[in-house]
Short mmCIF file of C-alpha atoms in Angstrom, two decimals:
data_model
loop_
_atom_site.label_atom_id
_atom_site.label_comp_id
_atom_site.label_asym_id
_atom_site.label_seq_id
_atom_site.Cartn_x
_atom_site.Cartn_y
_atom_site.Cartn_z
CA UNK A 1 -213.16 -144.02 31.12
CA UNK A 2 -212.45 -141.13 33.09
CA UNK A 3 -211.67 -137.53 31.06
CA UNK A 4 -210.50 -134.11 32.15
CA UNK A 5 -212.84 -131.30 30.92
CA UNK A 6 -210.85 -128.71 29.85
CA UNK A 7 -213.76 -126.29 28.02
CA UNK A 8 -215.54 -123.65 29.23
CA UNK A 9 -218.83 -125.21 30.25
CA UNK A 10 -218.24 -128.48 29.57
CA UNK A 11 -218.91 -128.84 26.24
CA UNK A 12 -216.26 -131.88 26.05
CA UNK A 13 -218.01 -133.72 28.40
CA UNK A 14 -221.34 -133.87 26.67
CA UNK A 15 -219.63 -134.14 23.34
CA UNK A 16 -218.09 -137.43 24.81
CA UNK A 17 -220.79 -139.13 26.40
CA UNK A 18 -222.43 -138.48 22.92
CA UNK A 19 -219.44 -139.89 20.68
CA UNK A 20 -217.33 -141.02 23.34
CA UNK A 21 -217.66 -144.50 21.44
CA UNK A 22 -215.92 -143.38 18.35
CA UNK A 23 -212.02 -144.29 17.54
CA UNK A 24 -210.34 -141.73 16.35
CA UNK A 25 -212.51 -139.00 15.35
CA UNK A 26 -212.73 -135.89 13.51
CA UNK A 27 -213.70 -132.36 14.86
CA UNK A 28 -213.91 -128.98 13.59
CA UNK A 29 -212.88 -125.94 15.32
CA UNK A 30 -214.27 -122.77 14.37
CA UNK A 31 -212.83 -120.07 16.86
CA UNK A 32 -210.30 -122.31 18.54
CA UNK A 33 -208.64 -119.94 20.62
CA UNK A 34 -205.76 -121.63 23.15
CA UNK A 35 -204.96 -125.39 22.76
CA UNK A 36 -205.93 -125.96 26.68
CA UNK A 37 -207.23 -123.40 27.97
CA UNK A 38 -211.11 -123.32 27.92
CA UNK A 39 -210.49 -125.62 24.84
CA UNK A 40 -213.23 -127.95 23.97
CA UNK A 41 -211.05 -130.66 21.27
CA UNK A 42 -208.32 -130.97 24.15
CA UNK A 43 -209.76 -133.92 25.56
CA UNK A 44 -210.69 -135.97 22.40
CA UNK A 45 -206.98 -134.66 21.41
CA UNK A 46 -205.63 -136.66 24.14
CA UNK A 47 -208.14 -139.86 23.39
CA UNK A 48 -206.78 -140.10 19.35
CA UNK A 49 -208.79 -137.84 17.95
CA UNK A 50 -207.62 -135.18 15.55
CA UNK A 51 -209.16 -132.03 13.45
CA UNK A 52 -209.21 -128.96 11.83
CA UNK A 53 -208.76 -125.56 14.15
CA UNK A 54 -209.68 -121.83 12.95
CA UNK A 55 -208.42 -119.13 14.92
CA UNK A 56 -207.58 -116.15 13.07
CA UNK A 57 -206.00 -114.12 16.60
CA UNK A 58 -202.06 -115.14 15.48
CA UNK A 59 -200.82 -115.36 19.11
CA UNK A 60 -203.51 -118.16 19.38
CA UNK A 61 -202.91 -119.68 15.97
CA UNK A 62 -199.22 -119.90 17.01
CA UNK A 63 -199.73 -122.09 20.14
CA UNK A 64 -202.14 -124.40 18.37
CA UNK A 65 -199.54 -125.10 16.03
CA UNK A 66 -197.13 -125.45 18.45
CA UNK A 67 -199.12 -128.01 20.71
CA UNK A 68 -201.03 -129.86 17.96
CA UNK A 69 -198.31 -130.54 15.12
CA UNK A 70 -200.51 -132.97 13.46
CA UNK A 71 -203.27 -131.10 13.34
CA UNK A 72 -204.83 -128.42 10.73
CA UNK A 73 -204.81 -124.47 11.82
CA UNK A 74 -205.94 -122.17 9.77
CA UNK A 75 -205.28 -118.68 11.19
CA UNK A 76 -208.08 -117.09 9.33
CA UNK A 77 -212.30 -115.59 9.99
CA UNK A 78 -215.00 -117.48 8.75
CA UNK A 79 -217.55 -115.27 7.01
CA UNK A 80 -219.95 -115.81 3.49
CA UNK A 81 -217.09 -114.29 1.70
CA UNK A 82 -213.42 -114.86 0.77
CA UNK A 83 -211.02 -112.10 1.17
CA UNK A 84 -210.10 -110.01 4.23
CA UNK A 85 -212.36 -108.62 6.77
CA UNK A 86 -212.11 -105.75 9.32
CA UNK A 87 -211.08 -107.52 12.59
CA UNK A 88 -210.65 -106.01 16.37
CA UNK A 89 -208.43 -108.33 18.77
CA UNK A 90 -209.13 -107.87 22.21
CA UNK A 91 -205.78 -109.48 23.58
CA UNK A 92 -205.05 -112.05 26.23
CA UNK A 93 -209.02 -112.91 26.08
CA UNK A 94 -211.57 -115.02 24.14
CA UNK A 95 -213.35 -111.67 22.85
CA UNK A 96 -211.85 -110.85 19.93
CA UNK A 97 -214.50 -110.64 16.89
CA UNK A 98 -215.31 -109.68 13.60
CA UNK A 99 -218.45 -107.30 14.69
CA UNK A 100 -217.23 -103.78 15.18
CA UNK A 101 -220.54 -103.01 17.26
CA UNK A 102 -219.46 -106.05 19.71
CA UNK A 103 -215.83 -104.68 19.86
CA UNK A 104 -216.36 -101.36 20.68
CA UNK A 105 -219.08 -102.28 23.38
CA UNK A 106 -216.12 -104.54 24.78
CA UNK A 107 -213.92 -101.18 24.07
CA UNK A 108 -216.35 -99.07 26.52
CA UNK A 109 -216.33 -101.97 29.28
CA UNK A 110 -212.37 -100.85 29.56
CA UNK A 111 -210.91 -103.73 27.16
CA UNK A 112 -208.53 -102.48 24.70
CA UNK A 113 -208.72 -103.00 21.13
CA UNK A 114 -206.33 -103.84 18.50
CA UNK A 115 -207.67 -103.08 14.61
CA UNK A 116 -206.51 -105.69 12.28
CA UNK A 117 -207.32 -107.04 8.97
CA UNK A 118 -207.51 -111.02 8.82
CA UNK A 119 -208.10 -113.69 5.74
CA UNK A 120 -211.48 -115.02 5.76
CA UNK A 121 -212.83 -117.94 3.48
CA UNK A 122 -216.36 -119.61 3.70
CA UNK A 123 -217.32 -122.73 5.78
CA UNK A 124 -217.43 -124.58 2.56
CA UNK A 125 -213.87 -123.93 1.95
CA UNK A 126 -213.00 -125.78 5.06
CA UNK A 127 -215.37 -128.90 4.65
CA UNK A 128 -213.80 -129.28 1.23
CA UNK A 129 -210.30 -129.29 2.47
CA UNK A 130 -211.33 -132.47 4.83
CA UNK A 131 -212.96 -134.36 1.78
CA UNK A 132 -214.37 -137.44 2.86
CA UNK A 133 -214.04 -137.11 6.18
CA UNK A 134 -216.80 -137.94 8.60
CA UNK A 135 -217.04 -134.74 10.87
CA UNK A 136 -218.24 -135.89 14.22
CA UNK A 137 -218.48 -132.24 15.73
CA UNK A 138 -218.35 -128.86 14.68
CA UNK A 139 -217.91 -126.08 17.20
CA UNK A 140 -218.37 -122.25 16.41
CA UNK A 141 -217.69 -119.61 19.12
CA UNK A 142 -216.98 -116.62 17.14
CA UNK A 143 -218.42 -114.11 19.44
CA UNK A 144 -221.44 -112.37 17.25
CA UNK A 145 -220.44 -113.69 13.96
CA UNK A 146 -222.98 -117.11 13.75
CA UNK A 147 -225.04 -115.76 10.77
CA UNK A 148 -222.32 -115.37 8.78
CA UNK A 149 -220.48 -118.47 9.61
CA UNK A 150 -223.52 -120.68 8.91
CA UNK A 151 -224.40 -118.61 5.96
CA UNK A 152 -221.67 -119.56 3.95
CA UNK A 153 -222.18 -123.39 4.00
CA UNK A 154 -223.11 -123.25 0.38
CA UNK A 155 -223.95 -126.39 -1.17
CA UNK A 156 -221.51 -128.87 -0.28
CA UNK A 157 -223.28 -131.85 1.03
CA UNK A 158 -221.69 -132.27 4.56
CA UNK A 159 -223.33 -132.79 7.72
CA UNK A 160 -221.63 -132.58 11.40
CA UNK A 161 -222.92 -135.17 13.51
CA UNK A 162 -223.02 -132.49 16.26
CA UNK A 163 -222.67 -128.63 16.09
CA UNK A 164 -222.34 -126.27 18.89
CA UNK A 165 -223.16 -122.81 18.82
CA UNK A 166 -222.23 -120.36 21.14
CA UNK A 167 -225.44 -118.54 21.26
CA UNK A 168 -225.85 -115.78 23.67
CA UNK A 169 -224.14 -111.96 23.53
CA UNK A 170 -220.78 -112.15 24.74
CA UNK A 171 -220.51 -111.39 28.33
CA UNK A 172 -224.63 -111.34 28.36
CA UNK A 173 -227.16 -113.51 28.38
CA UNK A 174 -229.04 -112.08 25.64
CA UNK A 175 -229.99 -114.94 23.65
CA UNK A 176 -228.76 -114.87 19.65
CA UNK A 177 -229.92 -117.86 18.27
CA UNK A 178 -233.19 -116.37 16.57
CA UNK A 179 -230.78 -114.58 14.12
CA UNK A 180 -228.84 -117.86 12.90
CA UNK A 181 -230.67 -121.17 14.17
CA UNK A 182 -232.96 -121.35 10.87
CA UNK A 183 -229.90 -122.12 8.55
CA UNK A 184 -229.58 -125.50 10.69
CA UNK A 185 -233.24 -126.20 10.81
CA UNK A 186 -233.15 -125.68 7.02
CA UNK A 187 -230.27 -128.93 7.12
CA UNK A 188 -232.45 -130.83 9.05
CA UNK A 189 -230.82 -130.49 12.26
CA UNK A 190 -232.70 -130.28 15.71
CA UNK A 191 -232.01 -128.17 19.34
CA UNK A 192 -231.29 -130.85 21.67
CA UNK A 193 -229.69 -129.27 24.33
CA UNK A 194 -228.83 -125.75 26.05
CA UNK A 195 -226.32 -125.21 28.79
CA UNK A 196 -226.80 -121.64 29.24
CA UNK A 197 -224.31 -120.34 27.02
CA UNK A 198 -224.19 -122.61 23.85
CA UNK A 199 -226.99 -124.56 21.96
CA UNK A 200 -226.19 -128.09 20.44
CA UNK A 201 -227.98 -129.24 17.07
CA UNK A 202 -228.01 -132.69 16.21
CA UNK A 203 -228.01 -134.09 12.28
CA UNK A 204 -231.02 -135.65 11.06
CA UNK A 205 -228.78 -138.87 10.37
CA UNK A 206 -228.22 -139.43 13.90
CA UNK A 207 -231.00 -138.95 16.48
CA UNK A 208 -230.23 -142.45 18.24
CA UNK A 209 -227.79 -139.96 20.05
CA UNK A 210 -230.31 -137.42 21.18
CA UNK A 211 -230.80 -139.23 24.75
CA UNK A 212 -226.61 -139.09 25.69
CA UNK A 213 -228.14 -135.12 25.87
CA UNK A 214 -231.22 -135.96 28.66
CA UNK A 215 -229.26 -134.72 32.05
CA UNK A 216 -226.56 -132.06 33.00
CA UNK A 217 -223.02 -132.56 33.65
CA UNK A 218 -222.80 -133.75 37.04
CA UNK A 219 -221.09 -132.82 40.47
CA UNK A 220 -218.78 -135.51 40.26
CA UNK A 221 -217.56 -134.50 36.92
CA UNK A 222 -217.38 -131.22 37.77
CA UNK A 223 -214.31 -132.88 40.62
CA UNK A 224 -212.52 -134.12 37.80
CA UNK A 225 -212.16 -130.43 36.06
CA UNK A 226 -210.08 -129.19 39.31
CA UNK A 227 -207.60 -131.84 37.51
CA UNK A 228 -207.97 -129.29 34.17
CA UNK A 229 -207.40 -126.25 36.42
CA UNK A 230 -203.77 -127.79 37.87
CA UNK A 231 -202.92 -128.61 34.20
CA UNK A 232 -203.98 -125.17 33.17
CA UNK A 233 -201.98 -123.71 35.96
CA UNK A 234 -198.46 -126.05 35.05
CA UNK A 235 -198.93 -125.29 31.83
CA UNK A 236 -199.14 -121.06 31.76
CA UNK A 237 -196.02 -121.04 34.17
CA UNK A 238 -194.27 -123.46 31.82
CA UNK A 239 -194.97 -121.54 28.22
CA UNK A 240 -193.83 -118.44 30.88
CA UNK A 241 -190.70 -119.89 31.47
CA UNK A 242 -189.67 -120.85 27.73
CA UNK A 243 -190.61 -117.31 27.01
CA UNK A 244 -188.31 -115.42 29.50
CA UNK A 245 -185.46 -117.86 28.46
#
């Protein structure tokens, strides 16, 4: 079966060759951001599968509501703590972050900042919203916040087949996973792959699909992402259009 990559580094494409076999999935979405753009659910989206998305920048929430009706978003931070938590949106980009060190780094660089307060529950919350549901992947990209994230698991007794973890400094490639990788080791999960900017961990349940991770994606899939690029392309002019009108 041919599929469109639509993520960032083509993370969909070795999520699928990994569970590419499974009808109608489940996925979880931590740091969502747009519904096509860079997104890594699109394109088990358009293959059946559905999920749960958490994005807590509201211009972002609103379009993944608006394109995935049948979905769950919850425009809301994860961190170890419900409540509200400080949060700086850097606008139009996939920067924004609960780490005021991060922000105002970004702030120096000549990206402006906007100084919000968002929601936040724990990652437990979520899993026990989805009660038994098998959760096939779990994504986290929430620029500097991993530890926290991970750290508020808890005890409920659910394991992702597959997490990815963004794991260098935004805009670096300072490596991050030392600070965050031993909460997954502590579940039993192993490193099985790195692409450079994001580290996949696979559950102790499933290591049959450890060798779907042996090789790159290739050249030839690379060919089929120029489709992604035209559909990013149609897509921005078209939301640009309903806007103006």
């Amino acid at each position: 079966m041919t599929i469109t990559s639509y993520a960032q580094n083509f993370e969909d494409i070795m999520l699928w060759r990994a569970l590419g076999h499974i009808e109608a999935g489940f996925y979880i979405d931590i740091g969502a951001q747009h519904p096509v753009r860079d997104s890594v659910s699109k394109a088990f989206y358009e293959r059946g599968w559905r999920g749960v998305h958490i994005e807590p920048v509201p211009s972002y929430a609103s379009l993944l509501r608006r394109d995935r009706p049948d979905e769950i978003v919850l425009e809301t931070a994860i961190t170890d703590a419900s409540g509200s938590l400080p949060f700086y949106e850097i606008p139009e980009t996939g920067l924004s972050t609960g780490s005021a060190d991060i922000a105002y780094s970004h702030q120096t660089k000549g990206f402006s900042l906007k100084e919000t307060r968002v929601p936040c529950i724990t990652l437990a919350t979520v899993f026990e919203m989805v009660p038994h549901r098998e959760i096939h992947w779990l994504k986290i990209d929430v620029e500097g916040f991993e530890y926290q994230v991970l750290n508020s698991w808890g005890e409920v007794n659910v394991l992702p087949w597959i997490i990815v973890v963004e794991s260098t400094l935004p805009l670096t490639q300072t490596a991050t996973n030392h600070e965050w990788e031993h909460l997954l080791f502590a579940r039993g999960y192993q490193e099985i792959y790195f692409d450079g900017l994001n580290r996949f961990y696979l559950s102790k349940e499933h290591p049959y699909l450890a060798s779907t991770f042996h090789c790159a994606p290739t050249f030839l899939i690379a060919l089929f992402s120029v489709k992604r690029l035209l559909f990013v392309s149609l897509y921005n002019k078209k939301s640009s259009n309903k806007q103006k009108k």
